[in-house]
Short mmCIF file of C-alpha atoms and ligand atoms in Angstrom, two decimals:
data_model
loop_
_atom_site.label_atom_id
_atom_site.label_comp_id
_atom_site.label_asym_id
_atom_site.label_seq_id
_atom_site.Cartn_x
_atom_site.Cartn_y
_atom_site.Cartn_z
CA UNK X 1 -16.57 19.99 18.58
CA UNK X 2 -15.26 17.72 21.64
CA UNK X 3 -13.08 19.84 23.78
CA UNK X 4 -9.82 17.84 25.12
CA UNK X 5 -9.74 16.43 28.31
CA UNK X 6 -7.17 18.51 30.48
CA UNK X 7 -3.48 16.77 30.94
CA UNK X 8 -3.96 16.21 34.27
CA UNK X 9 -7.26 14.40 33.93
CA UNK X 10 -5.88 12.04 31.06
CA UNK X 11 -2.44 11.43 33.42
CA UNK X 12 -4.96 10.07 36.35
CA UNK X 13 -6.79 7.79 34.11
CA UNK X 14 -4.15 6.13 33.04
CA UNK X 15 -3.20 5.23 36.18
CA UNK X 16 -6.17 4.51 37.09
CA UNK X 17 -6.95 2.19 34.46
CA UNK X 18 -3.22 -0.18 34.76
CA UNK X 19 -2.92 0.58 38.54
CA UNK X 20 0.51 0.68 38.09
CA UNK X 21 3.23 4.05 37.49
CA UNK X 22 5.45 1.94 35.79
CA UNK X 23 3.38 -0.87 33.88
CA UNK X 24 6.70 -1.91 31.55
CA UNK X 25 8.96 -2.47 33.88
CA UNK X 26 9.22 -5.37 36.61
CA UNK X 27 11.13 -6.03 39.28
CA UNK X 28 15.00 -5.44 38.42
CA UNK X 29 17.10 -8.70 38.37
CA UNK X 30 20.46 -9.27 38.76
CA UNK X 31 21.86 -11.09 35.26
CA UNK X 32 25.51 -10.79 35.24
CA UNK X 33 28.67 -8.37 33.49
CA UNK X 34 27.39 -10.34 30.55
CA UNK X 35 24.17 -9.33 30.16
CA UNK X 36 23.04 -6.32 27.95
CA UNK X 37 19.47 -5.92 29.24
CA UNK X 38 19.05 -2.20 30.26
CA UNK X 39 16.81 -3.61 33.10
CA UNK X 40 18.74 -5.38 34.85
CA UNK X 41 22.05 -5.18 36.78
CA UNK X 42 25.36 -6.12 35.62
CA UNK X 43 27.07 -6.10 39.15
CA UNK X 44 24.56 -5.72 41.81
CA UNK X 45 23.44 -8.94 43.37
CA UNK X 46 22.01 -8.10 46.60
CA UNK X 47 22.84 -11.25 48.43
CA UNK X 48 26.55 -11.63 46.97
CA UNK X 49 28.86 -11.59 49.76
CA UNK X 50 32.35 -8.91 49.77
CA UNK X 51 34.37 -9.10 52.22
CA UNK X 52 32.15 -10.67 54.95
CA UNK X 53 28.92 -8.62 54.18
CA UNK X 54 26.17 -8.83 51.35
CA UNK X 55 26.16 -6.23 48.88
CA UNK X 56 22.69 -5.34 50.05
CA UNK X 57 24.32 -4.61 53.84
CA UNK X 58 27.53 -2.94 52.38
CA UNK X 59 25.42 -0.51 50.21
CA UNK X 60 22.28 0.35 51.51
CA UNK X 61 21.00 2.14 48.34
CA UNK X 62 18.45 4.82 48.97
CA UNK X 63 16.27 6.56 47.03
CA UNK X 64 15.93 10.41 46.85
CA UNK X 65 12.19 11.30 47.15
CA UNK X 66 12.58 14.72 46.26
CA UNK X 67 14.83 14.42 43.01
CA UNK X 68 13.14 11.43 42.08
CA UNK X 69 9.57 12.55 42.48
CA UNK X 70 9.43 15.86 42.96
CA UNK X 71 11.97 16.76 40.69
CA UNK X 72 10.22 18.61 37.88
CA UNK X 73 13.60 19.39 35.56
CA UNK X 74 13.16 23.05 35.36
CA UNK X 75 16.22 24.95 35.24
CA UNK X 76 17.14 28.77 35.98
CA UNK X 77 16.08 29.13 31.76
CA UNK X 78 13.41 27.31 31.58
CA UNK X 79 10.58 25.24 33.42
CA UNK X 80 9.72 21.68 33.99
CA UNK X 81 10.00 18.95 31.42
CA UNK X 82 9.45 15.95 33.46
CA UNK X 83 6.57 13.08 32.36
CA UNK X 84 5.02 11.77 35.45
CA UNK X 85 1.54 10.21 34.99
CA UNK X 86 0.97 9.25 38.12
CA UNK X 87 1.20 12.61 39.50
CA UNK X 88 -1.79 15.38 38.41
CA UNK X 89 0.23 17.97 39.19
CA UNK X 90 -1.89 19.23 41.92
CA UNK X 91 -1.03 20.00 45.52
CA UNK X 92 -3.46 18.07 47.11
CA UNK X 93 -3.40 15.42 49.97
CA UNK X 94 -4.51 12.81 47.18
CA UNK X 95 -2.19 13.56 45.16
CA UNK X 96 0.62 13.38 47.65
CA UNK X 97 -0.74 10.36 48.55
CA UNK X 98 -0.84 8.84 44.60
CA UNK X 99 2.62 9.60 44.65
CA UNK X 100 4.02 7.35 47.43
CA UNK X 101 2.20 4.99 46.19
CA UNK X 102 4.31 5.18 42.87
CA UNK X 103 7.37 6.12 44.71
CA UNK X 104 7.06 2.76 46.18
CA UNK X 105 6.21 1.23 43.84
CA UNK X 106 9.18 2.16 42.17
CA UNK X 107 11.69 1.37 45.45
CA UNK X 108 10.27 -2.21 44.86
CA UNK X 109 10.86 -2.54 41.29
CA UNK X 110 14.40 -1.06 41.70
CA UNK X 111 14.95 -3.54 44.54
CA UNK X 112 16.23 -0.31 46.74
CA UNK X 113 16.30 -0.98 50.26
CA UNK X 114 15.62 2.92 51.42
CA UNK X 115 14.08 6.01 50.73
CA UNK X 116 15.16 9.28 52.31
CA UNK X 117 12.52 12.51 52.05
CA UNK X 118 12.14 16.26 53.21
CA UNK X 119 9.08 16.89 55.42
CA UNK X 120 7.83 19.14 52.21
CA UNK X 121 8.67 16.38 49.38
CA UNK X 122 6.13 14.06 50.38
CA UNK X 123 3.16 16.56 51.61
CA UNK X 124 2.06 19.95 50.50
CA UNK X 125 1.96 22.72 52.79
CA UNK X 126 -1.69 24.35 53.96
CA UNK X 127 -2.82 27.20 54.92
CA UNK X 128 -0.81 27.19 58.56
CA UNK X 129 1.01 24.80 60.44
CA UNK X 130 -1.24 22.90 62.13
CA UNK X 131 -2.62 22.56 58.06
CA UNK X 132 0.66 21.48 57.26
CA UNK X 133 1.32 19.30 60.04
CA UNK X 134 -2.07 17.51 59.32
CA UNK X 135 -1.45 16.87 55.91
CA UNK X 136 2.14 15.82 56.57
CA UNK X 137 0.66 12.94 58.97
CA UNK X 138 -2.13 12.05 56.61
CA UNK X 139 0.49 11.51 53.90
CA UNK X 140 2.81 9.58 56.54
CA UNK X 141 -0.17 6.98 57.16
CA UNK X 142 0.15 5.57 53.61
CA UNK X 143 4.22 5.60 53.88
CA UNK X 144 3.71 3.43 56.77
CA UNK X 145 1.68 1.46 54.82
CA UNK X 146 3.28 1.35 52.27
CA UNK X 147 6.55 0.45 53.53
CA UNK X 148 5.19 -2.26 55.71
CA UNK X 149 3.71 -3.32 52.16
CA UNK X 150 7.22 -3.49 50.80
CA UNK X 151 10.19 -4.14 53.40
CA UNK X 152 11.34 -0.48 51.99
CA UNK X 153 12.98 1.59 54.97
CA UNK X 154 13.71 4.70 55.89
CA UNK X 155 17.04 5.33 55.82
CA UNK X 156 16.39 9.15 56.90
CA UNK X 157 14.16 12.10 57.29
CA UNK X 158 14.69 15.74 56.88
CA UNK X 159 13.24 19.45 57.22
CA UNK X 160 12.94 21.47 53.53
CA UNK X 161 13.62 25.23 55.27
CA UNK X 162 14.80 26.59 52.20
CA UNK X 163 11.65 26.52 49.49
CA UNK X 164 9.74 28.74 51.22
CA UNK X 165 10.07 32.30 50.79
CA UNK X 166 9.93 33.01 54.94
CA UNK X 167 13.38 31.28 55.57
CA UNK X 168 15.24 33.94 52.40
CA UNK X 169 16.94 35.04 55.29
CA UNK X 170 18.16 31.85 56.74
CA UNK X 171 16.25 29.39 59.42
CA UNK X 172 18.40 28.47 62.58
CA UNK X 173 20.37 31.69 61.65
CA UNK X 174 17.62 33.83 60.43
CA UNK X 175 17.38 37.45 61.79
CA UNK X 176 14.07 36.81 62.03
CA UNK X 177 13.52 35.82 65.83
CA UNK X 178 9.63 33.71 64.65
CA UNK X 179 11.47 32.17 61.20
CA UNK X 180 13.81 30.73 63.85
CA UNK X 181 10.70 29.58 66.30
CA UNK X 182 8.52 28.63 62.88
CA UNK X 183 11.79 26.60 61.69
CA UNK X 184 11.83 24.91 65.10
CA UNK X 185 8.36 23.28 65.03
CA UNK X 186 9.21 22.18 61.79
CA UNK X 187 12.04 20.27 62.68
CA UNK X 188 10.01 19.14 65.93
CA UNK X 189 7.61 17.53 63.78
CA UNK X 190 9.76 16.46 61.26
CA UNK X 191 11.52 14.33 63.87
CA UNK X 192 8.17 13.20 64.96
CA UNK X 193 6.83 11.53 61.98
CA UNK X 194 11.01 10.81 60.85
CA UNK X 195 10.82 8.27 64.70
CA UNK X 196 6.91 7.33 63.17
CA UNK X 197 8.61 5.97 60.25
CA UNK X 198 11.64 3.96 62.20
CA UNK X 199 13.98 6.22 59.95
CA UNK X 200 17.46 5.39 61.01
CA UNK X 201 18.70 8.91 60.60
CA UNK X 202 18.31 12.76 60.25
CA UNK X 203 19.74 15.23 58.24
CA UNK X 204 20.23 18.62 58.44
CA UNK X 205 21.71 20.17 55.37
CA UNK X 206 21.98 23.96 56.06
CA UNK X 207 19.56 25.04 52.82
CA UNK X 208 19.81 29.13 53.57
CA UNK X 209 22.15 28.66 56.47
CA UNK X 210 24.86 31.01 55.25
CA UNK X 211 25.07 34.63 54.25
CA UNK X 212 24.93 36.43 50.67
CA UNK X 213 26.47 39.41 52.17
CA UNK X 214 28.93 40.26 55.45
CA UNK X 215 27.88 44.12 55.69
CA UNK X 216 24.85 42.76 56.91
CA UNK X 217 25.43 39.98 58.92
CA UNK X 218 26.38 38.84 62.43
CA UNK X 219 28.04 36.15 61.55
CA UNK X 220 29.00 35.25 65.79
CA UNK X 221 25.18 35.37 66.52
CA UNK X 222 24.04 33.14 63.58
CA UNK X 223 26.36 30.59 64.48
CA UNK X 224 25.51 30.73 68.04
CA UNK X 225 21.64 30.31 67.35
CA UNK X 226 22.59 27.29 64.87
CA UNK X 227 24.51 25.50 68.43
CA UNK X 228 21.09 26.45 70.25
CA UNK X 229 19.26 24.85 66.97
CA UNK X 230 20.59 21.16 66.84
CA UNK X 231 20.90 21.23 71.15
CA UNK X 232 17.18 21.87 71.21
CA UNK X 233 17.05 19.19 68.19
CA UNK X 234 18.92 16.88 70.48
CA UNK X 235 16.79 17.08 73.57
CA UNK X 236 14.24 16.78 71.59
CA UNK X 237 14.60 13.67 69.99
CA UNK X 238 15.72 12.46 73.62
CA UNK X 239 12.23 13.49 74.96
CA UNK X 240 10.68 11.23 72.36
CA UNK X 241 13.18 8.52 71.97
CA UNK X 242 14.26 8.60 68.54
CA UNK X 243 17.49 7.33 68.69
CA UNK X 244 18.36 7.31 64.84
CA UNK X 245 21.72 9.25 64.39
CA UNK X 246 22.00 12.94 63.76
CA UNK X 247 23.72 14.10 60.73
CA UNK X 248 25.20 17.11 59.00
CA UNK X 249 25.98 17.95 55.26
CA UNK X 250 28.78 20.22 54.76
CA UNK X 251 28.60 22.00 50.95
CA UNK X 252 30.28 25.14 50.65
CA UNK X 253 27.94 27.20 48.66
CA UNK X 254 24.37 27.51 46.93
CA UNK X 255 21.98 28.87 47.27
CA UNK X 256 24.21 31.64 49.31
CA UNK X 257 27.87 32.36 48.40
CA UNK X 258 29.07 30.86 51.44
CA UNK X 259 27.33 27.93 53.66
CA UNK X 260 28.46 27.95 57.22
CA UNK X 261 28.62 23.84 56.88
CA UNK X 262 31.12 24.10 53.90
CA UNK X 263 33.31 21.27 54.70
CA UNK X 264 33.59 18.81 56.47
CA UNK X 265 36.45 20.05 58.23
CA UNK X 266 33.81 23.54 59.19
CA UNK X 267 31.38 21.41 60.30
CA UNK X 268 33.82 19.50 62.62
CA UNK X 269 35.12 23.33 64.19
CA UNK X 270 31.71 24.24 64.59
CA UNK X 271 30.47 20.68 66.49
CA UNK X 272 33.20 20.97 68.60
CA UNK X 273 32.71 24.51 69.13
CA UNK X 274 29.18 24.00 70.25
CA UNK X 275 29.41 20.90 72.31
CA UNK X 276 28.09 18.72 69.94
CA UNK X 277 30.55 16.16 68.88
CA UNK X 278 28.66 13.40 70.51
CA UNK X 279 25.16 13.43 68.66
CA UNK X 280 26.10 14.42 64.82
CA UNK X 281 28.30 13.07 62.18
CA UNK X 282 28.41 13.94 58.42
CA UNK X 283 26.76 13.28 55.29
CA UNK X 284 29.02 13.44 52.52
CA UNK X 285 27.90 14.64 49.01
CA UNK X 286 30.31 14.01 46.57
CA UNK X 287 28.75 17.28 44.33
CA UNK X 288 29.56 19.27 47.32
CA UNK X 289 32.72 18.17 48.37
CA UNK X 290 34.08 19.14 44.67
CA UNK X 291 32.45 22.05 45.19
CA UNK X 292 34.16 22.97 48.13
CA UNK X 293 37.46 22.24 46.19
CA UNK X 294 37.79 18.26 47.49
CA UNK X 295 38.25 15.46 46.26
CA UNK X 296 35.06 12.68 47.38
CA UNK X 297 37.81 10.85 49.23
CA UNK X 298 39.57 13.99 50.71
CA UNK X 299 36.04 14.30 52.78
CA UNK X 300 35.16 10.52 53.49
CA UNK X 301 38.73 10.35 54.97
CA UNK X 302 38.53 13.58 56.78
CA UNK X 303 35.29 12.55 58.51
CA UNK X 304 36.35 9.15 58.73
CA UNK X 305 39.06 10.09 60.64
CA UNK X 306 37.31 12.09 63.21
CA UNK X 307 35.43 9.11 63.74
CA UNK X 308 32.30 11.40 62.15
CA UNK X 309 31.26 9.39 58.84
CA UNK X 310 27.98 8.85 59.06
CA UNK X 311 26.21 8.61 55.51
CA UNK X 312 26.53 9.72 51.76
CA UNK X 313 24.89 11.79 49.60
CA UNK X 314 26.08 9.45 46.12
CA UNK X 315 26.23 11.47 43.05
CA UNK X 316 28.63 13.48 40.74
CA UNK X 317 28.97 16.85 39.59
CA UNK X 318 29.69 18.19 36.09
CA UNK X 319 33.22 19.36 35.85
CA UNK X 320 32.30 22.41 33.26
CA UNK X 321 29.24 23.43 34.92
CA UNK X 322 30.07 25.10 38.36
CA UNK X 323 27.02 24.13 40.31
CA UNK X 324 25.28 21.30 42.22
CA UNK X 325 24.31 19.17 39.42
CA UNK X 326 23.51 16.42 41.19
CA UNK X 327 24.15 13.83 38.42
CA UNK X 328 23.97 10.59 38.91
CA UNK X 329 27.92 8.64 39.00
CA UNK X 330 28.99 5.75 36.58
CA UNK X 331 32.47 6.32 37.20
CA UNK X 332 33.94 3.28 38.33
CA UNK X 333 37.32 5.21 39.96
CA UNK X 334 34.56 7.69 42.04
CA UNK X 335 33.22 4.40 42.91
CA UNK X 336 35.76 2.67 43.99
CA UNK X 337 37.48 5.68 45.84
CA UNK X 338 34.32 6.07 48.03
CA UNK X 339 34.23 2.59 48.58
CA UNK X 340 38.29 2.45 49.71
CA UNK X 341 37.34 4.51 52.49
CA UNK X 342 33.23 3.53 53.40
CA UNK X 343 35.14 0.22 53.73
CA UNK X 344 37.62 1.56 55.93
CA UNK X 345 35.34 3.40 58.42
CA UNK X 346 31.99 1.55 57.90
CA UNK X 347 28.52 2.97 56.86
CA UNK X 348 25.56 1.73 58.61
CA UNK X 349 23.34 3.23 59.57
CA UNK X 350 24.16 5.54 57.48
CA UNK X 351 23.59 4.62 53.08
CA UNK X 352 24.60 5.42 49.65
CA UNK X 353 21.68 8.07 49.11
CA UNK X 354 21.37 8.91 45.35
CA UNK X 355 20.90 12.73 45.73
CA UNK X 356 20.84 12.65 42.20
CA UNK X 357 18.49 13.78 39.61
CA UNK X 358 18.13 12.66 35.86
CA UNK X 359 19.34 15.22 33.18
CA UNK X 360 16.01 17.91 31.98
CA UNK X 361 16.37 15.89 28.96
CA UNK X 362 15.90 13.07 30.29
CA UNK X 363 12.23 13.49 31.14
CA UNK X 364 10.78 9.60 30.64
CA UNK X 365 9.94 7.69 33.63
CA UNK X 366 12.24 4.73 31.95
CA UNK X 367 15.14 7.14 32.37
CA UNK X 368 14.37 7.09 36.72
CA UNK X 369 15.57 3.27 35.86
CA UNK X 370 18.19 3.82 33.61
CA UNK X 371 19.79 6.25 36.32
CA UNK X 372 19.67 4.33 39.24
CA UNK X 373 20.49 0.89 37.55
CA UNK X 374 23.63 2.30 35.78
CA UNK X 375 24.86 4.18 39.34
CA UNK X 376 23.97 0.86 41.65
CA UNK X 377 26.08 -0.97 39.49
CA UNK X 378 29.00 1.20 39.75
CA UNK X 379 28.98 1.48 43.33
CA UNK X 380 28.62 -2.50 43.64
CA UNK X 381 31.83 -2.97 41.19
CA UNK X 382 33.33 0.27 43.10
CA UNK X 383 32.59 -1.97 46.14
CA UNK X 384 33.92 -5.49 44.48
CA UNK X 385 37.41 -3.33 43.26
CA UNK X 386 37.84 -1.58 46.67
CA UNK X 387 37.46 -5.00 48.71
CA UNK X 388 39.81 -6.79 46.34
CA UNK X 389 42.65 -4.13 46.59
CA UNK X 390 42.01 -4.05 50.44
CA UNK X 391 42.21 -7.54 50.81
CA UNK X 392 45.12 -7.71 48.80
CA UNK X 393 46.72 -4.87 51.14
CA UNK X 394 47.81 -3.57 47.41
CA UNK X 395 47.70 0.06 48.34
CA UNK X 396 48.03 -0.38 51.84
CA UNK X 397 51.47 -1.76 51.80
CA UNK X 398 53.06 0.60 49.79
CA UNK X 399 51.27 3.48 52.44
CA UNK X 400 52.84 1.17 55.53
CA UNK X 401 56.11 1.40 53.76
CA UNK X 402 56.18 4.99 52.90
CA UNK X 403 56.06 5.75 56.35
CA UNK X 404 58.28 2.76 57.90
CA UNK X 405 60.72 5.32 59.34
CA UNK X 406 58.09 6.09 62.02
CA UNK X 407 57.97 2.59 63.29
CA UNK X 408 61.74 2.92 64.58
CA UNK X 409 62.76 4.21 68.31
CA UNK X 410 62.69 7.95 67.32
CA UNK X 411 59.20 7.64 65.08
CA UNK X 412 57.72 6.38 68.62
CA UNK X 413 59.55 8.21 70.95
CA UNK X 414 57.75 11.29 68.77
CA UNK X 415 54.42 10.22 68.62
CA UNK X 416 53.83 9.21 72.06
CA UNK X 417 54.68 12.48 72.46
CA UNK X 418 58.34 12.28 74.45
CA UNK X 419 60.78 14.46 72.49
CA UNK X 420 61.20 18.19 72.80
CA UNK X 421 62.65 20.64 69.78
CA UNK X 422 65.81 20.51 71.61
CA UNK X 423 66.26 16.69 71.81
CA UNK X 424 65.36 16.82 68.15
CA UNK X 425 67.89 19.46 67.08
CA UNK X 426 70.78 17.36 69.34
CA UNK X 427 70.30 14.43 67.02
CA UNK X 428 69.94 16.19 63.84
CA UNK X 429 73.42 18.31 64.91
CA UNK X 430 75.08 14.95 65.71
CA UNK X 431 73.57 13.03 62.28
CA UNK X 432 74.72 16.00 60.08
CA UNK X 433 71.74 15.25 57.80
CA UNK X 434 68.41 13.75 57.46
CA UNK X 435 68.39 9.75 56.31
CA UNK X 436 67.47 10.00 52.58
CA UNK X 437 63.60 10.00 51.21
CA UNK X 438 62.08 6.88 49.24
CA UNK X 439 59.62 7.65 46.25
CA UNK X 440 56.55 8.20 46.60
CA UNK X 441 55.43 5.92 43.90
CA UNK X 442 52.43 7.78 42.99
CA UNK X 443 52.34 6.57 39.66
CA UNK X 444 52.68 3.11 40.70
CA UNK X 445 50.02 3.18 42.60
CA UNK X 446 47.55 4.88 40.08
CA UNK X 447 48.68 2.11 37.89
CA UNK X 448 47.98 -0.72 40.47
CA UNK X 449 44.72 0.63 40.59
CA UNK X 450 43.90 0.74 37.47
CA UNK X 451 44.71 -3.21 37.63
CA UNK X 452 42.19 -3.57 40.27
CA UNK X 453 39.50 -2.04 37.95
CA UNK X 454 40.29 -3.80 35.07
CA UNK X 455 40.59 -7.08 36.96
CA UNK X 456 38.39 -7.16 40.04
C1 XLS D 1 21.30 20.15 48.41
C2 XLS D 1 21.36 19.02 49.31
C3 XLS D 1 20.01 18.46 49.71
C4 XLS D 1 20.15 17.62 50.94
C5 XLS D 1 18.88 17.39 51.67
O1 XLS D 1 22.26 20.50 47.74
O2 XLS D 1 22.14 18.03 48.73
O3 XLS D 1 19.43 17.76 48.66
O4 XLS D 1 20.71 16.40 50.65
O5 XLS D 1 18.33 18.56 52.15
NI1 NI D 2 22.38 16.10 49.52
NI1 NI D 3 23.41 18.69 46.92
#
């Protein structure tokens, strides 16, 4: 009786044998609204020119290493589900290294101009650091390679201090005095191979940065360590002269009940708490903002207007399921509201990052193509509807004449900041009454949009 080869040893051979993760599919091509080929996009055409920029510029798609290829679509009920013949499962350099070579393989196909990683996504951890920093550079050699190979970039680099089980308590803000030197080095290194790789950012999203419970924290203290944290991080990257830009990503909760970079409004108290206004801006998940209670555009505008929007974490969340689902978005008014206000403010070097994973059920590696296809194209007719109502000044009109009252005498008398309360009150006693409002229109305006969708 012939015993069956083992999964893993069947999963390399086939790879082995067409050299290739993803043998049915080629290199996605642009074909129109028209077309109805799953494999190809209906709106993104890299070199098509809105308002002044290719799409390619405007968008800078990136691709999630971690959701993409690590992502093994276990759940809190059950475990992983997830075909991947390319990968054998294993934790070994070789297989790390078998999987970039898919992962970029895949980047090329999808015609994606970035990838974005954690430190831990792409190599495995040893049996101590200097293990795990020398399998983190062996596994960096081929993504060099790789994405001189390919043109792919890196759009940025990151830290994973939240896996493993030595950072429960926290990393920056651990009240363990070595998790908080161990999570240091980390980042040190991290930085290293992040400048190795030209990545044009790095992101630090606070993974157990927060606190389950308040009878056992010191809140003060945690938050002070977390200033020390990115300062050191800072210098750091001074010393070796990566000059990508910094970046923080507020979400509110998960894993603990409350993340001290819950919004971007927190994370703008605590910068400017801590000095640090000049060297971070934000990352924007759109899972995270509705998780913090926001609307997308409430926190693209509310960085944006702190001058703080650096980059966005694209993806949607599932409005009956209360947790970071991480989905990936096809809604065109999502789309086009994140576009209204990336247009606005401006995104490089910042990208549209799809931290977004396909559904458990999902598990074919067709379905990696499917996602990112189906959420490219939104964001490039997002981006074709938001330029068009821009241009047209459709919305912006009806904001410039909602507040037309300011533009008078007394609205700039105010602003620059020369009338008192009692100036104020004089007028008001002589005038009896406030001038009457206008409407705010809001329904107008919904519907104007929904012209722009339709139309654009
Ligand atoms: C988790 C975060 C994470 C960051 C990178 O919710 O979105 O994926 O983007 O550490
Ligand atoms: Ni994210
Ligand atoms: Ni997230």
């Amino acid at each position: 009786m012939s015993v069956p080869p083992h999964a893993a040893t069947l999963a390399r051979n086939r790879v082995e044998k067409s050299m290739t993760a993803f043998p049915e599919v080629s290199k996605i091509q642009y074909e129109g609204p028209q077309s109805d080929n799953p494999l190809a996009f209906r709106w993104y055409n890299p070199d098509e020119v809105v308002a002044g920029k290719t799409m390619k510029d405007h968008l800078r798609f990136t691709v999630t290493y971690w959701h993409t290829f690590r992502g093994t679509g276990s759940d809190p009920f059950g475990g992983g589900t997830m075909q991947r013949p390319w990968d054998d499962g294993s934790e070994s350099v070789e297989n790390a290294c078998n999987r970039a070579r898919a992962a970029f393989e895949f980047f090329e196909k999808l015609d994606a101009p970035f990838y974005a990683f954690h430190d831990r996504d792409v190599a495995p951890e040893g049996g101590s650091l200097s293990e795990t920093n020398a399998n983190l550079d062996a596994v960096a050699k081929v993504l060099k390679e790789e994405q001189e190979r390919t043109g792919v970039k890196l759009l940025w680099g990151t830290a994973n201090m939240f896996s493993n089980p030595r950072f429960m308590h926290g990393a920056a803000t651990t009240c363990n005095v070595e998790v908080f030197a161990y999570a240091a080095a980390q980042v040190k290194k991290a930085l290293e191979v992040t400048k190795e790789l030209g990545g044009e950012n790095y992101v630090f999203w606070g993974g157990r940065e927060g606190y389950q419970c308040l009878y056992n924290t010191d809140m003060k203290r945690e938050l002070d360590h977390l200033g020390q944290f990115f300062h050191m991080a800072v210098d750091y990257a001074k010393e070796i002269g990566f000059t990508g830009q910094f970046l923080i990503e507020p979400k509110p909760k998960e894993p603990t009940k409350h993340q001290y970079d819950s919004d971007a409004a927190a994370c703008l108290n605590f910068l400017r708490s801590y000095d640090l206004t000049d060297h971070f801006k934000l990352n924007i998940e759109t899972n995270h903002a509705t998780l913090a209670g926001h609307e997308m555009m409430h926190e693209l505008e509310y960085a944006g207007m702190q001058g703080a929007l650096g980059s966005i974490d694209a993806n949607t969340g599932d409005l009956l399921l209360g947790w970071d689902t991480d989905q990936f978005a096809t809604n065109y008014y999502l789309t086009t509201q994140t576009m209204l206000v990336l247009l606005k403010y401006g995104l490089a070097p910042g990208g549209v990052n799809f931290d977004a994973k396909v559904r458990r059920e999902s598990f074919e590696p067709i379905d990696l193509f499917y996602a990112h296809i189906g959420s490219m194209d939104a964001f490039a007719r997002g981006l074709k509807v938001a330029a068009k109502i821009m241009e047209d000044g459709a919305l912006q009109n009806l904001v410039d004449n909602r507040y037309s009252s300011w533009d008078g005498d007394l609205g700039k008398k105010i602003e620059a900041g020369n009338m008192s309360f009692a100036e104020l009150e004089k007028l008001m006693l002589e005038k009896g009454d406030a001038a009457s409002n206008g409407s705010g229109r809001q329904e107008l305006l919904e519907n104007i949009v929904n012209r722009y969708v339709d139309n654009a």
